[in-house]
mmCIF file of C-alpha atoms and ligand atoms in Angstrom:
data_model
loop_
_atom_site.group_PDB
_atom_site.id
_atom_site.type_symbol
_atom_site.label_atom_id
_atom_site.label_comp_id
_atom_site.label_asym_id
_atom_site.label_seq_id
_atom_site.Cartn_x
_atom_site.Cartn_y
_atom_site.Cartn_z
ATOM 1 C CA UNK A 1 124.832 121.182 97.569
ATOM 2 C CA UNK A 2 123.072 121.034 94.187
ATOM 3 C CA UNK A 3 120.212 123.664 94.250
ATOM 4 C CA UNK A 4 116.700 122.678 93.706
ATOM 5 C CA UNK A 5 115.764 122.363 89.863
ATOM 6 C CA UNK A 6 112.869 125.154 89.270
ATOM 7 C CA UNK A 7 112.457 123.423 85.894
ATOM 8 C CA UNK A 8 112.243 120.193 86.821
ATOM 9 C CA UNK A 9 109.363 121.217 89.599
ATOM 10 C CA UNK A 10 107.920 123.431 86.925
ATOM 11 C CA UNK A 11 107.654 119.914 84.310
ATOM 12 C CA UNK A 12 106.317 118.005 87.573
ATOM 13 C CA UNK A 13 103.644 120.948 87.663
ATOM 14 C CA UNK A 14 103.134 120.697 84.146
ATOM 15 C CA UNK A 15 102.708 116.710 84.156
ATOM 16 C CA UNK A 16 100.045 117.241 86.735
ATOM 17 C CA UNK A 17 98.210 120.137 85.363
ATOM 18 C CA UNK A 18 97.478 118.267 82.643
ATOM 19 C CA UNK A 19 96.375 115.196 84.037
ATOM 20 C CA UNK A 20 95.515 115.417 87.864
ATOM 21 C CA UNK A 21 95.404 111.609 88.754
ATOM 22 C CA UNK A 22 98.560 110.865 87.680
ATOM 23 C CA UNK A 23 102.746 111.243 87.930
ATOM 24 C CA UNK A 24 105.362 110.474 86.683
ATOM 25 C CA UNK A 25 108.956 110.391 88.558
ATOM 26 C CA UNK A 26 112.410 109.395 88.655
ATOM 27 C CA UNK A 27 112.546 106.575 90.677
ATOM 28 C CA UNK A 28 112.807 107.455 94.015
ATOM 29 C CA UNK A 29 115.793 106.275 96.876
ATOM 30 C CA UNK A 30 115.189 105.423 100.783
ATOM 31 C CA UNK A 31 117.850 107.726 102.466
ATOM 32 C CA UNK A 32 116.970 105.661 105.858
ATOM 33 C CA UNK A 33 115.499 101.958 105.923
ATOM 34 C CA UNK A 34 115.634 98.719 108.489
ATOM 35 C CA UNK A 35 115.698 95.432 106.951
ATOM 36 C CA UNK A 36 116.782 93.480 110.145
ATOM 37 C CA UNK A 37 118.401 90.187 109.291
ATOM 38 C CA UNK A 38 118.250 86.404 108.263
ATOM 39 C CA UNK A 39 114.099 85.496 107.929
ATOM 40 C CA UNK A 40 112.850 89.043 108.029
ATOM 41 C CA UNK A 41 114.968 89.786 104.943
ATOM 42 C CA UNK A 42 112.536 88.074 102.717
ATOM 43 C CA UNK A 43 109.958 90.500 103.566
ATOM 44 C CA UNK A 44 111.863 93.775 104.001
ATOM 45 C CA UNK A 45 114.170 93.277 100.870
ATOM 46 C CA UNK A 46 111.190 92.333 98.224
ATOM 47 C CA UNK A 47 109.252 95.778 99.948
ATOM 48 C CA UNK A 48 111.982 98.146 99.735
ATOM 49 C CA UNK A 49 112.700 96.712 95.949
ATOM 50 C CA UNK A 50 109.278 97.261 95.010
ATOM 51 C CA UNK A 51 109.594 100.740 94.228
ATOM 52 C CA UNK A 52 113.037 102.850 95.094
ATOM 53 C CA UNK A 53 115.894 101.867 92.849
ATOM 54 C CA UNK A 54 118.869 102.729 96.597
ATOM 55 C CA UNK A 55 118.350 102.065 99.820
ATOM 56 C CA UNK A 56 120.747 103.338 102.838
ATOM 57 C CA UNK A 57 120.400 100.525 105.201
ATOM 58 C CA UNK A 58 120.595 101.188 109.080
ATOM 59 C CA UNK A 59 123.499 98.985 110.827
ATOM 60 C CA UNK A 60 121.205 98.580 114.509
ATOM 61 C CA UNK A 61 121.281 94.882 114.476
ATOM 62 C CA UNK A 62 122.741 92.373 117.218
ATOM 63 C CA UNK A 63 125.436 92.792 117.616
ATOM 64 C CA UNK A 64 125.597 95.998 115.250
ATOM 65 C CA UNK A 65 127.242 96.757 112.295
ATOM 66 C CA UNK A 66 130.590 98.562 113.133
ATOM 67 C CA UNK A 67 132.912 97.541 110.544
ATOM 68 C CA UNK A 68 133.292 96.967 106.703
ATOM 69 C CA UNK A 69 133.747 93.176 107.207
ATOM 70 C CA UNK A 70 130.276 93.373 108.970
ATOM 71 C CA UNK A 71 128.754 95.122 106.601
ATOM 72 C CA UNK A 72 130.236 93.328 103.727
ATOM 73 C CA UNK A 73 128.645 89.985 105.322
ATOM 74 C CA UNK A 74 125.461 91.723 105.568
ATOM 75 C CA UNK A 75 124.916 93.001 102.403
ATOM 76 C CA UNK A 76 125.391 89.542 101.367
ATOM 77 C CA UNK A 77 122.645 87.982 102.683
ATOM 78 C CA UNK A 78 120.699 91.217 101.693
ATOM 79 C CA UNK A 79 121.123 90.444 98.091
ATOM 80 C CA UNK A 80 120.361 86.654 98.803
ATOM 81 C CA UNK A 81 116.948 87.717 99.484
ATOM 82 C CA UNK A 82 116.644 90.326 96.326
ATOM 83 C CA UNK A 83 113.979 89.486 94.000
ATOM 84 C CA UNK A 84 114.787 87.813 90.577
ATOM 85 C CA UNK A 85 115.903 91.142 88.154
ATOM 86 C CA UNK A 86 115.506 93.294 90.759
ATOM 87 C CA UNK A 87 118.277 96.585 90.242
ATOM 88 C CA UNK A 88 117.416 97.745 94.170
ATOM 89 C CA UNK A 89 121.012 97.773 95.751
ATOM 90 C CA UNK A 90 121.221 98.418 99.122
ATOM 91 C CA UNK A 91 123.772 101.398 100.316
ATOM 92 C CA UNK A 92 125.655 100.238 103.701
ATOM 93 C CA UNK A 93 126.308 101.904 106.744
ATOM 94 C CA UNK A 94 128.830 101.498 109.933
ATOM 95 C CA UNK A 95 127.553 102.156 113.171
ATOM 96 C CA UNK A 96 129.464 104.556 115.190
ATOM 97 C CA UNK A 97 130.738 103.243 118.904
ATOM 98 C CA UNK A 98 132.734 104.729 121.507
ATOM 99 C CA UNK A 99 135.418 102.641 120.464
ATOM 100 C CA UNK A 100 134.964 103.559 116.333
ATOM 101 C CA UNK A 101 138.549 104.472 114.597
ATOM 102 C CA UNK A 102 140.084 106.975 112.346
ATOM 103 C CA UNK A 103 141.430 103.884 110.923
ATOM 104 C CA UNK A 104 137.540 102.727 110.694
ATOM 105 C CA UNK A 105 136.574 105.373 108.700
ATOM 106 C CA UNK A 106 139.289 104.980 106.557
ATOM 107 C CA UNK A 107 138.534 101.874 105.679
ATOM 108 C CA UNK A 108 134.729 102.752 105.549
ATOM 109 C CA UNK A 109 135.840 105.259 103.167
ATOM 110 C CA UNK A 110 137.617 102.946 100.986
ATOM 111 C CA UNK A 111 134.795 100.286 100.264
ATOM 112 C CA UNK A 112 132.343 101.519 97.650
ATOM 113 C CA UNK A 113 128.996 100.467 99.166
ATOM 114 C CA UNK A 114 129.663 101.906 102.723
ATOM 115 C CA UNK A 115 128.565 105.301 102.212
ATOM 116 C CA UNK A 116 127.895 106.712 105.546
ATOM 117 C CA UNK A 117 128.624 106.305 109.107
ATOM 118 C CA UNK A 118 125.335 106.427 111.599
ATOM 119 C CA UNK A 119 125.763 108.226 115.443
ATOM 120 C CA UNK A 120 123.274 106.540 117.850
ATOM 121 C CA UNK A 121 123.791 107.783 121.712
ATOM 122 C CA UNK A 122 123.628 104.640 123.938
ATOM 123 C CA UNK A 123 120.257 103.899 124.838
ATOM 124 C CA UNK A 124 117.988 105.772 122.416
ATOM 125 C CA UNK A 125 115.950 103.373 120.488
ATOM 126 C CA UNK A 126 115.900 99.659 118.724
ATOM 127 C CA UNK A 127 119.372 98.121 119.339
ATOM 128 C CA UNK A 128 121.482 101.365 120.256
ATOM 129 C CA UNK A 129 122.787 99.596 123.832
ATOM 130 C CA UNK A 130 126.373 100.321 121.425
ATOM 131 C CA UNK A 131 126.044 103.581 120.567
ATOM 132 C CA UNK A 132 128.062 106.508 121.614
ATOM 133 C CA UNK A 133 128.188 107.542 125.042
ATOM 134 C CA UNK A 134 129.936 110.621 124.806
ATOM 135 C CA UNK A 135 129.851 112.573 122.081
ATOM 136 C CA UNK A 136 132.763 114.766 122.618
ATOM 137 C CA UNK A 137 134.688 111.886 122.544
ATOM 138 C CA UNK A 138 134.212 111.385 118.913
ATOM 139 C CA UNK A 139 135.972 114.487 117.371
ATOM 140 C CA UNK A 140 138.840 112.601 115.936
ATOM 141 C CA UNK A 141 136.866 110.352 113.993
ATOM 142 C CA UNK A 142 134.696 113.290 112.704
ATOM 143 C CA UNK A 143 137.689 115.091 112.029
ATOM 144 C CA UNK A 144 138.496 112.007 109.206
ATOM 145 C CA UNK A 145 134.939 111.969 108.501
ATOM 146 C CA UNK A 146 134.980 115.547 107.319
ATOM 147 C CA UNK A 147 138.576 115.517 105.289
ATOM 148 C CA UNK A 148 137.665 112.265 103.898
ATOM 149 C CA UNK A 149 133.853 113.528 102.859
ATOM 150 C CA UNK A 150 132.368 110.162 104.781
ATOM 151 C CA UNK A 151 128.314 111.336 105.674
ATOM 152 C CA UNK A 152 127.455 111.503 109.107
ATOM 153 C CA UNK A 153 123.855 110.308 109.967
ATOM 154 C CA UNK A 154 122.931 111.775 113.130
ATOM 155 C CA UNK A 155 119.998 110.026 115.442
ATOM 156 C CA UNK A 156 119.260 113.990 117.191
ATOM 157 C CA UNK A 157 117.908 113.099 120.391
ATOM 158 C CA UNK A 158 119.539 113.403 124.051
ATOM 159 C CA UNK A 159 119.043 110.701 126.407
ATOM 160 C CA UNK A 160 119.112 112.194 129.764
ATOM 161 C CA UNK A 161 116.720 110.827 131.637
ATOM 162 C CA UNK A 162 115.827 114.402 133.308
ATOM 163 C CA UNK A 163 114.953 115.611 129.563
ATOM 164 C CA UNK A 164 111.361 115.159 128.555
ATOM 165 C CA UNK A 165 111.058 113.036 126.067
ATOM 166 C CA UNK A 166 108.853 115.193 123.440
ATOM 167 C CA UNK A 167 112.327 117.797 123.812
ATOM 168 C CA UNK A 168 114.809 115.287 123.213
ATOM 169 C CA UNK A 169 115.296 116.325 119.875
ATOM 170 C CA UNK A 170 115.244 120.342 120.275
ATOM 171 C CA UNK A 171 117.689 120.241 123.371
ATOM 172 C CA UNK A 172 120.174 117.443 121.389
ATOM 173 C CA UNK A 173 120.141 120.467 118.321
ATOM 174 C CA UNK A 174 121.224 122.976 121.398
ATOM 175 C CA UNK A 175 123.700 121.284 123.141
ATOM 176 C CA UNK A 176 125.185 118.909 120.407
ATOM 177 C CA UNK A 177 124.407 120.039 117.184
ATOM 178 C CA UNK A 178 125.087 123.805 117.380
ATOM 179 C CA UNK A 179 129.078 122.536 118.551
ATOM 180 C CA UNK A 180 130.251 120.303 116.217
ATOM 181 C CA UNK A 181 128.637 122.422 113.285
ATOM 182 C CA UNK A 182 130.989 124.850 114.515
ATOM 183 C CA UNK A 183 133.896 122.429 114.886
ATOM 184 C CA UNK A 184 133.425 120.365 111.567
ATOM 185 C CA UNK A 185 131.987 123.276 109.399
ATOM 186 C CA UNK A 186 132.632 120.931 106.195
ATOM 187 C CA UNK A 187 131.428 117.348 107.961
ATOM 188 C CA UNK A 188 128.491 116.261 105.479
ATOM 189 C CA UNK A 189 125.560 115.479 107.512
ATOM 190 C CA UNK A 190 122.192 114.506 107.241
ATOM 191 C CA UNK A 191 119.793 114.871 110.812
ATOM 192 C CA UNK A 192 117.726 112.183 110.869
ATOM 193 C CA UNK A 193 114.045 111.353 110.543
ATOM 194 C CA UNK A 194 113.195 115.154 111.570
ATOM 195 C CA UNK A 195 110.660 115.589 114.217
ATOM 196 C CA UNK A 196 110.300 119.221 115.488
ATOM 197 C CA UNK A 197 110.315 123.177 113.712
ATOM 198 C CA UNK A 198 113.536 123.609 115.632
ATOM 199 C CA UNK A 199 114.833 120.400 113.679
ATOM 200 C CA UNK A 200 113.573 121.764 110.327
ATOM 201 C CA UNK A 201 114.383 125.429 111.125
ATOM 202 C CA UNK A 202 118.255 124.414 112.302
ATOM 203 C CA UNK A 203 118.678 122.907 109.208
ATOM 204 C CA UNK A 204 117.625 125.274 106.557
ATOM 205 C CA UNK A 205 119.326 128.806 108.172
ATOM 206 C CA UNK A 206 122.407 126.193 108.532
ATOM 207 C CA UNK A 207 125.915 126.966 106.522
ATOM 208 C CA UNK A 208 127.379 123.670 104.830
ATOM 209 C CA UNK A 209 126.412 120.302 104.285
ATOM 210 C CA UNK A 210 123.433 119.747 106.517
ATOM 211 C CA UNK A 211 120.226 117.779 105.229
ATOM 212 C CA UNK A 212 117.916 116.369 106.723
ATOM 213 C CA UNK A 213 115.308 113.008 106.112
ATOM 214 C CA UNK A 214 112.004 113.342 106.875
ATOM 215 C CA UNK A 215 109.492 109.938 107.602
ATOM 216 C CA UNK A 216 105.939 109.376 106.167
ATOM 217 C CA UNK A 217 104.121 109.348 109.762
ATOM 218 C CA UNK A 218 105.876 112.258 111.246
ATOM 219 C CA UNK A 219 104.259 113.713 107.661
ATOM 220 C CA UNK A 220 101.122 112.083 108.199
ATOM 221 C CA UNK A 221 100.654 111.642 111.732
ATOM 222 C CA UNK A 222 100.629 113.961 114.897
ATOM 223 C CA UNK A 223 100.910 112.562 118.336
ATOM 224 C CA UNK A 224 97.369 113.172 119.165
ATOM 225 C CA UNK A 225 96.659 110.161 116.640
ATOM 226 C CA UNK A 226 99.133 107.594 118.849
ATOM 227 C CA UNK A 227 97.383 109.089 121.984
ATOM 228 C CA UNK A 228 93.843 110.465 121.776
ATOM 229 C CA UNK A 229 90.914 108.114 121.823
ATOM 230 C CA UNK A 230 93.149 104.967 123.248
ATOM 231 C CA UNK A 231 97.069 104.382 122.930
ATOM 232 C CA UNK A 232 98.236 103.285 119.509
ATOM 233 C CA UNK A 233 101.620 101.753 119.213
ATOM 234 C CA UNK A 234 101.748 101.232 115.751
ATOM 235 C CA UNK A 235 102.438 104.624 115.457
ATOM 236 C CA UNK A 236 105.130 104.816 118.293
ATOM 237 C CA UNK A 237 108.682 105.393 116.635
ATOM 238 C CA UNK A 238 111.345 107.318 117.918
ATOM 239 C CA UNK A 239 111.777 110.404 117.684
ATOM 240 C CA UNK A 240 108.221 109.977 118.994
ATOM 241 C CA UNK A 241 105.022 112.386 116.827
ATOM 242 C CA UNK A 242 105.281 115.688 117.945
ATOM 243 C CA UNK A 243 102.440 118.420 118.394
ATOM 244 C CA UNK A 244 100.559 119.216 115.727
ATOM 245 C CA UNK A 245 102.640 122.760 114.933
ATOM 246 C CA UNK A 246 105.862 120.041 114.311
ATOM 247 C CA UNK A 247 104.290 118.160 111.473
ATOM 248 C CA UNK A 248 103.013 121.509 110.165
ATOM 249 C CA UNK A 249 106.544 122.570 110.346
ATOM 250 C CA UNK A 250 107.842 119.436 108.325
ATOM 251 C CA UNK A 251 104.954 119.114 106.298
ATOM 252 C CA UNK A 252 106.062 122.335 104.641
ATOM 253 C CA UNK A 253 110.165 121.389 104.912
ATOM 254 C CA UNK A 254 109.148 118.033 102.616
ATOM 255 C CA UNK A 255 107.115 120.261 100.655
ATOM 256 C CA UNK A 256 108.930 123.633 99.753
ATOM 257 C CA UNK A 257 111.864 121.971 97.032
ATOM 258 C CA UNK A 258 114.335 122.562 99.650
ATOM 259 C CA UNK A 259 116.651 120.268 98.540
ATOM 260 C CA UNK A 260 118.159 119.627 101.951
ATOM 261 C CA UNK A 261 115.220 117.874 102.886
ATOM 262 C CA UNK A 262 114.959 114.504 101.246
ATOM 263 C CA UNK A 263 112.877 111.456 101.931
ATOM 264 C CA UNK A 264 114.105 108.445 104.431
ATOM 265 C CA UNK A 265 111.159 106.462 105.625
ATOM 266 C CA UNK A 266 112.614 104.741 108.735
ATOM 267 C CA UNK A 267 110.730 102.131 108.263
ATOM 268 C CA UNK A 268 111.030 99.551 111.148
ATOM 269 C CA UNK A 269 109.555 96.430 111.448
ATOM 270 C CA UNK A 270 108.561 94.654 114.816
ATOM 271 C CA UNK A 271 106.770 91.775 115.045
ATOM 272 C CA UNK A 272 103.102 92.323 116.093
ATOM 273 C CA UNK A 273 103.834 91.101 119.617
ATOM 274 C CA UNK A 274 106.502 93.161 119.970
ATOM 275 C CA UNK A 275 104.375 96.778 119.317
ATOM 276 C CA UNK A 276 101.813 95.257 121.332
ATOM 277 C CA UNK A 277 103.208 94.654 124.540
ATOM 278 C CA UNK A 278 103.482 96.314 128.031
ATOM 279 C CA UNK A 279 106.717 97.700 126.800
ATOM 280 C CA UNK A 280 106.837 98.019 122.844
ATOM 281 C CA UNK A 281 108.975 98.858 120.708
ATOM 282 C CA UNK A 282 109.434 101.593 118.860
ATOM 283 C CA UNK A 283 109.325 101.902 114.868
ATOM 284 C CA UNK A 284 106.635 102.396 112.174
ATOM 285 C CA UNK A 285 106.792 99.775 109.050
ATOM 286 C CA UNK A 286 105.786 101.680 105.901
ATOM 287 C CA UNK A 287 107.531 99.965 103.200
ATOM 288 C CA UNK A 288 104.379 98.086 101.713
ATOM 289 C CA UNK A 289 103.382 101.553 100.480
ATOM 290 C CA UNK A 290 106.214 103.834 101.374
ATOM 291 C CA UNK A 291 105.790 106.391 98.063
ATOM 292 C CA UNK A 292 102.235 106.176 98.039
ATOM 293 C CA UNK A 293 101.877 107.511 101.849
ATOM 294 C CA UNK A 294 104.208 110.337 100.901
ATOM 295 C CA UNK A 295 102.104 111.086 97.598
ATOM 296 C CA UNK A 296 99.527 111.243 100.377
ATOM 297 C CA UNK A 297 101.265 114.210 102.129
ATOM 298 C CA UNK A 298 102.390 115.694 99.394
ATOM 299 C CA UNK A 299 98.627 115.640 97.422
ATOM 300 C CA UNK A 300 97.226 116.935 101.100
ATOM 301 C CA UNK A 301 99.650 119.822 100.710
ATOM 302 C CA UNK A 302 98.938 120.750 97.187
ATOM 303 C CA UNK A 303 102.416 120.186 96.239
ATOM 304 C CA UNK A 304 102.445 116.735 93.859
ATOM 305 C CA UNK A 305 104.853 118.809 91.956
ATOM 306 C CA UNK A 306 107.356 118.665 94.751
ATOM 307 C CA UNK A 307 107.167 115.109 95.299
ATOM 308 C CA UNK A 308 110.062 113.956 92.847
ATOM 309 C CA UNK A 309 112.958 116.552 94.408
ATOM 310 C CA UNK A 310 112.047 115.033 97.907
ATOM 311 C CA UNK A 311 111.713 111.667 96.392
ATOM 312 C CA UNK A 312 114.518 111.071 93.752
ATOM 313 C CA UNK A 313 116.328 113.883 93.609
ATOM 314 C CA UNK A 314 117.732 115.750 96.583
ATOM 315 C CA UNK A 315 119.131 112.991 98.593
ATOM 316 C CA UNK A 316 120.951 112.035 95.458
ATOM 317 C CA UNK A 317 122.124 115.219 94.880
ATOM 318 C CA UNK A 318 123.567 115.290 98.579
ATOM 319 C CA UNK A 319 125.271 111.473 98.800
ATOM 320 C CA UNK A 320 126.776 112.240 95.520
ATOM 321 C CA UNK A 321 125.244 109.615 93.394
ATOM 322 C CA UNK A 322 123.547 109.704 89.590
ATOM 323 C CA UNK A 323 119.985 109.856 89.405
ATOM 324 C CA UNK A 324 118.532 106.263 88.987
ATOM 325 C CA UNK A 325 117.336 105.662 85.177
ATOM 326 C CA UNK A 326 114.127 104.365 85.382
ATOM 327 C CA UNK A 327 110.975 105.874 86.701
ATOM 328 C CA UNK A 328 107.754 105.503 88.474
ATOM 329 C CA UNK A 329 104.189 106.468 87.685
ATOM 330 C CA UNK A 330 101.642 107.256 90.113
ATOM 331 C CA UNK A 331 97.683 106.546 89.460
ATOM 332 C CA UNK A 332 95.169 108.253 91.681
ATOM 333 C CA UNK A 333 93.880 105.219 92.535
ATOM 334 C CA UNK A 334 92.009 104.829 96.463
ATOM 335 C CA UNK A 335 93.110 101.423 97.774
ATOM 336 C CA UNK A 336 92.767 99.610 101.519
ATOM 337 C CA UNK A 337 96.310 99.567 102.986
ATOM 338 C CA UNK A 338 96.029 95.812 104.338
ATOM 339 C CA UNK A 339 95.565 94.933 108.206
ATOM 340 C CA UNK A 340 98.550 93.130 108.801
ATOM 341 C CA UNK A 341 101.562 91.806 106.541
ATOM 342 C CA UNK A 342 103.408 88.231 107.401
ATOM 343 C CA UNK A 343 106.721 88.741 108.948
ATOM 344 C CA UNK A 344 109.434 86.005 109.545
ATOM 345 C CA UNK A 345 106.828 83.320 110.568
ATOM 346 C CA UNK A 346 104.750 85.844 112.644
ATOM 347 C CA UNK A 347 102.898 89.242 111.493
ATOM 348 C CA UNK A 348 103.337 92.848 111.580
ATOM 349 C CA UNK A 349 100.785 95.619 111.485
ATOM 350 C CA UNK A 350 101.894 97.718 108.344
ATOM 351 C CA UNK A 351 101.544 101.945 108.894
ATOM 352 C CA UNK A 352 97.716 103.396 107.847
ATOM 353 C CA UNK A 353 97.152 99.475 108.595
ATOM 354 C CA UNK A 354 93.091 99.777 107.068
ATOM 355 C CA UNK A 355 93.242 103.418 105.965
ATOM 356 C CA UNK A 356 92.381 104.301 102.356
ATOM 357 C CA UNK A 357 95.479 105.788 100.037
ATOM 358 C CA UNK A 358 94.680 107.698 96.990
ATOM 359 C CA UNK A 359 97.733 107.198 94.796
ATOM 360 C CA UNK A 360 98.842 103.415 93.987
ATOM 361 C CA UNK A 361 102.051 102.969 92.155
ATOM 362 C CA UNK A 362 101.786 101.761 88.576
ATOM 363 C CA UNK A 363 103.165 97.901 88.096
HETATM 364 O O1 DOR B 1 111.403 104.156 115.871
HETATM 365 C C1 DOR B 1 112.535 103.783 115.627
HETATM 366 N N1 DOR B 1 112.783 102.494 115.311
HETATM 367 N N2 DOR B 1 113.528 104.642 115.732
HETATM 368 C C2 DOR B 1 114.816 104.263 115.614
HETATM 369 O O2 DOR B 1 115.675 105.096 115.733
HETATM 370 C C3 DOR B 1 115.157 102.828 115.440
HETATM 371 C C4 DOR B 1 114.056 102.093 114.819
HETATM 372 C C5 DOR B 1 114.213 100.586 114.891
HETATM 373 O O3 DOR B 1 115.309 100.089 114.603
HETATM 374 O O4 DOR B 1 113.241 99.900 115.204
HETATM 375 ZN ZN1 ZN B 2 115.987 104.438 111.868
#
């Protein structure tokens, strides 16, 4: 794994020294993104264009995305929906199954936009009703992941229903993680929208190829704001907000210029309806102002300089692809993050729905 670039965080710090209200960046990438399908494309693909130059798209639609003919169909209509000049291109994924092949990941392997393979266990969130149901049984096809260099995306969380559902993620690193680190020493693979210290803490005294992505709310957000003062489900998402001492813990993960922490918003949009309901579903939107609510975090934390390792740099570095070209500037510039966006002839209520932002990025 590249190291982190002291000089490029000490140019950031310069930048900013000089002139506090604004930055300049490499564009950044989304290392984790839903767009859903068909009419919800013309909202999620226009969002995610609007400011990262890659984004690594999750395969949890109906019925999922488990093979390269799949995901060569989907990324069709993704680019259908791409706005006129837009350079976005959207990195595929295959979603893992009990019944995923060697031969799978071969072929996976083989197509240039497929660059990683995601593990969902059966029943853990949005569309996983697929996913893996035993993990042991999935050593051969990690063993071709790991000679072949194909990235594993991990979704850490147990699903026993005896397992408490704010430990899900510290007991999957125990009894899953800890084992096939051991077993696939070289496997490249990134742990998924981090949620916990033990999540952040596994990763970085880790040997090998082991990253992790880190969201905007779990940076923002701690699960006293879904639950104190009245039950917000906007803010539900799974992993679910932790304690306050877990965003702490990945506040300063996102923030140190580790570079195996890298951004991946998980942005998921539901329909309005859907979040509001006796039983919602899980998933944050945040790509109508996905950079700006990490500049948030980042500004909170006194580490601006930091922000373009996280954000355009690191996960690069780790799925082996250039830097993009062009950059972004950042204005400290308070705005109203609107109440509720149109989605796919209904509406969604965007993350920070109302809150003020101080950074806007630059048109
Ligand atoms: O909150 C989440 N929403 N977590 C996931 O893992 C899936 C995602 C979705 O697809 O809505
Ligand atoms: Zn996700």
């Amino acid at each position: 794994m590249i190291p982190t670039s002291a000089n490029a965080a000490a140019a950031a710090q310069t930048l900013i020294g000089r002139n506090m209200d604004q930055l300049t960046i490499i564009q950044p990438d989304d290392w984790h993104l839903h767009l859903r399908d068909e009419g919800a494309l013309a909202t999620t693909v226009p969002a995610a264009a609007r400011c990262f130059g890659r984004g690594i798209v999750m395969p949890n639609l109906v019925p999922p995305v488990k093979n390269v003919a799949a995901a060569t169909a989907y990324r069709e209509r993704i680019l259908a929906a791409r706005p006129e000049n837009s350079e976005w291109q959207p990195l595929m994924v295959l979603y893992l199954t009990d019944n995923t092949s060697a031969d799978d990941i071969r072929a996976a392997h083989a197509c240039a936009f497929v660059h990683a393979c995601k593990y969902y266990p059966a029943g853990a969130t949005t569309n996983s009703d697929s996913g893996v149901t035993d993990l042991e049984r999935l050593d051969e096809v990690f063993e071709t992941m790991q000679e072949l260099g194909v990235v594993l995306q991990m979704h850490g969380e147990v699903t026993d229903p005896d397992i408490d559902i704010f430990d899900r993620e510290a007991v999957f690193i125990d009894r899953h993680l800890v084992r096939i680190r051991e077993k696939f020493p070289a496997l490249k693979m990134v742990l998924e929208h981090i949620t916990t210290e033990q999540g952040a803490t596994f990763v970085r005294h880790s040997e090998g190829p082991l990253a992790a992505s880190i969201t905007p709310q779990h940076l923002l957000y701690n699960r006293n704001d879904m639950l104190v003062g009245g039950i917000r489900p906007h803010l539900f998402c799974l992993p679910i907000l932790k304690r306050n001492r877990h965003q702490t813990a990945l506040i300063e993960a996102a923030t140190s210029g580790d570079s195996r922490f890298f951004l991946g918003t998980d942005s998921a949009p539901h329909p309005r309806n859907a979040k509001e309901n006796a039983c919602g579903c899980a998933g944050c939107y945040s790509h109508h102002a996905a950079i700006e609510l990490y500049a948030e975090a980042f500004d909170r934390a006194g580490a601006m300089h930091q922000l373009e390792g996280f954000a355009s740099r690191y996960g690069a570095d780790f799925y082996n692809l250039a830097y993009n070209r062009r950059k972004i500037t950042l204005n400290r510039d308070p705005w109203t993050v609107p109440e509720r966006i149109d989605y796919d002839g209904g509406e969604l209520i965007p993350l920070a729905a109302g809150q003020a932002l101080n950074w806007r990025l630059q048109n």
